[in-house]
Amino acid sequence: MSPVPARITCVTLGVADLARATAFYEALGWERSPAGGDTVSFFRTAGPMLALFGRDDLAADATVPSTPRAGMFTGVTLAVNVMTDAEVDDALAGAAAAGATIVKPAARTDYGGYSGYFADPEGNLWEVVCVSAFAVDDAGHIVIP
């Protein structure tokens, strides 16, 4: 039996409105791949690919029930690590300009970082964070001890 490789290659968000979600991530300035189509959108990132897929279709693909999530915390957040506090502020401002809701303005954290959260138009939570203990390399990957 082979172990599961310790890597994440794709994060797929189930969305109610694919066109609206796609437009939001394009407004963030993220590069959309032409490999998608009418039912899925793929975005290049410094880490795993981000995919947007209809929520009901994604649930059906996984053979689980599709449960409405509006206003409900799912226990999952996504993060964008940056190198400076100013980059946190800039990224949150950019997300708000693209249509995000700032759910937690940037502030100092208990662990010495600086972080804030936004929700995309589907309610998915994104943290933008600067953690001095973690470097970010030129490719945008976190370098952890």
Coordinates of C-alpha atoms in Angstrom, one line a residue:
M1 CA 0.0 0.0 0.0
S2 CA 1.4 3.4 -1.0
P3 CA 1.1 6.4 1.3
V4 CA -0.8 9.5 0.2
P5 CA 1.7 12.0 -1.1
A6 CA 2.1 15.0 1.2
R7 CA 1.1 17.6 -1.4
I8 CA -1.9 19.7 -2.4
T9 CA -2.3 20.1 -6.1
C10 CA -5.8 21.6 -6.4
V11 CA -8.3 23.3 -4.1
T12 CA -11.8 23.2 -5.5
L13 CA -14.5 25.5 -4.2
G14 CA -18.1 24.5 -4.8
V15 CA -20.0 27.7 -5.8
A16 CA -23.6 28.5 -6.4
D17 CA -22.9 31.0 -9.2
L18 CA -19.9 30.0 -11.3
A19 CA -20.0 33.2 -13.4
R20 CA -20.0 35.5 -10.4
A21 CA -17.3 33.5 -8.6
T22 CA -15.1 33.5 -11.7
A23 CA -15.5 37.2 -12.3
F24 CA -14.5 37.8 -8.6
Y25 CA -11.2 35.9 -8.9
E26 CA -10.5 37.6 -12.2
A27 CA -11.1 40.9 -10.6
L28 CA -8.5 40.0 -7.9
G29 CA -6.1 39.8 -10.9
W30 CA -5.7 36.0 -10.8
E31 CA -4.8 34.3 -14.0
R32 CA -7.6 32.1 -15.4
S33 CA -6.6 29.1 -17.4
P34 CA -8.2 28.5 -20.7
A35 CA -8.5 24.8 -19.7
G36 CA -11.8 25.4 -18.0
G37 CA -15.1 25.8 -19.7
D38 CA -18.8 26.4 -18.9
T39 CA -18.8 24.2 -15.9
V40 CA -15.4 24.8 -14.2
S41 CA -12.9 27.6 -13.9
F42 CA -9.2 27.0 -13.1
F43 CA -6.9 29.7 -11.8
R44 CA -3.1 29.5 -11.6
T45 CA -1.6 30.3 -8.2
A46 CA 1.9 30.1 -6.7
G47 CA 0.8 26.9 -5.0
P48 CA -2.1 24.5 -5.8
M49 CA -4.4 25.3 -8.7
L50 CA -7.7 26.9 -7.6
A51 CA -10.8 25.4 -9.3
L52 CA -14.4 26.7 -9.1
F53 CA -17.1 24.2 -9.7
G54 CA -20.9 24.2 -9.2
R55 CA -21.6 23.3 -5.6
D56 CA -24.4 20.8 -6.5
D57 CA -22.2 19.2 -9.2
L58 CA -19.2 19.0 -6.9
A59 CA -21.3 17.3 -4.2
A60 CA -22.7 14.9 -6.8
D61 CA -19.2 14.1 -8.0
A62 CA -18.1 13.3 -4.4
T63 CA -21.4 11.4 -3.9
V64 CA -22.3 13.5 -0.8
P65 CA -25.4 15.6 -0.2
S66 CA -25.2 19.3 -1.2
T67 CA -26.0 21.4 1.9
P68 CA -26.6 25.2 1.6
R69 CA -23.8 27.1 3.2
A70 CA -24.9 30.7 3.2
G71 CA -23.7 32.3 6.5
M72 CA -22.5 28.9 7.8
F73 CA -18.9 28.4 8.8
T74 CA -17.6 25.2 7.1
G75 CA -14.5 24.8 9.2
V76 CA -12.2 25.6 6.2
T77 CA -10.2 28.8 5.5
L78 CA -7.7 29.4 2.7
A79 CA -4.7 31.6 3.3
V80 CA -2.4 33.9 1.3
N81 CA 0.9 34.5 3.1
V82 CA 2.7 37.7 2.3
M83 CA 6.0 39.2 3.6
T84 CA 4.9 42.6 5.1
D85 CA 2.0 44.1 7.0
A86 CA 1.6 46.6 4.2
E87 CA 1.0 43.7 1.8
V88 CA -1.7 42.4 4.1
D89 CA -3.4 45.8 4.0
D90 CA -3.0 46.1 0.2
A91 CA -4.3 42.6 -0.5
L92 CA -7.4 43.2 1.7
A93 CA -8.1 46.5 0.0
G94 CA -7.7 44.8 -3.4
A95 CA -10.1 42.0 -2.3
A96 CA -12.7 44.6 -1.2
A97 CA -12.4 46.5 -4.5
A98 CA -13.0 43.2 -6.3
G99 CA -16.2 42.6 -4.4
A100 CA -15.1 40.7 -1.3
T101 CA -16.6 41.3 2.2
I102 CA -13.9 42.1 4.8
V103 CA -15.0 39.9 7.7
K104 CA -12.1 40.7 10.0
P105 CA -9.9 43.8 9.4
A106 CA -6.2 43.3 9.6
A107 CA -4.8 43.4 13.1
R108 CA -2.0 42.0 15.2
T109 CA -2.4 38.3 16.1
D110 CA -1.7 36.5 19.4
Y111 CA 1.3 34.7 17.7
G112 CA 3.0 37.9 16.6
G113 CA 1.7 38.0 13.0
Y114 CA -0.6 40.5 11.2
S115 CA -3.7 39.1 9.6
G116 CA -7.2 39.9 8.3
Y117 CA -10.0 37.9 6.6
F118 CA -12.2 38.4 3.6
A119 CA -15.1 36.4 2.2
D120 CA -15.5 35.9 -1.5
P121 CA -19.0 36.4 -3.0
E122 CA -19.8 32.7 -2.2
G123 CA -18.8 33.1 1.5
N124 CA -15.5 31.2 1.3
L125 CA -13.1 32.7 3.9
W126 CA -9.6 33.8 2.9
E127 CA -7.0 34.9 5.4
V128 CA -4.3 37.4 4.3
V129 CA -1.4 37.0 6.8
C130 CA 2.2 38.1 7.4
V131 CA 3.9 35.7 9.8
S132 CA 7.5 36.7 10.6
A133 CA 8.4 33.1 11.4
F134 CA 7.5 32.0 7.9
A135 CA 9.4 33.3 4.9
V136 CA 7.8 33.4 1.4
D137 CA 10.2 32.4 -1.4
D138 CA 10.4 34.0 -4.8
A139 CA 7.8 31.5 -6.2
G140 CA 5.3 32.5 -3.5
H141 CA 5.7 29.3 -1.4
I142 CA 5.9 29.3 2.4
V143 CA 9.2 28.3 3.8
I144 CA 8.5 26.7 7.2
P145 CA 11.2 25.5 9.7

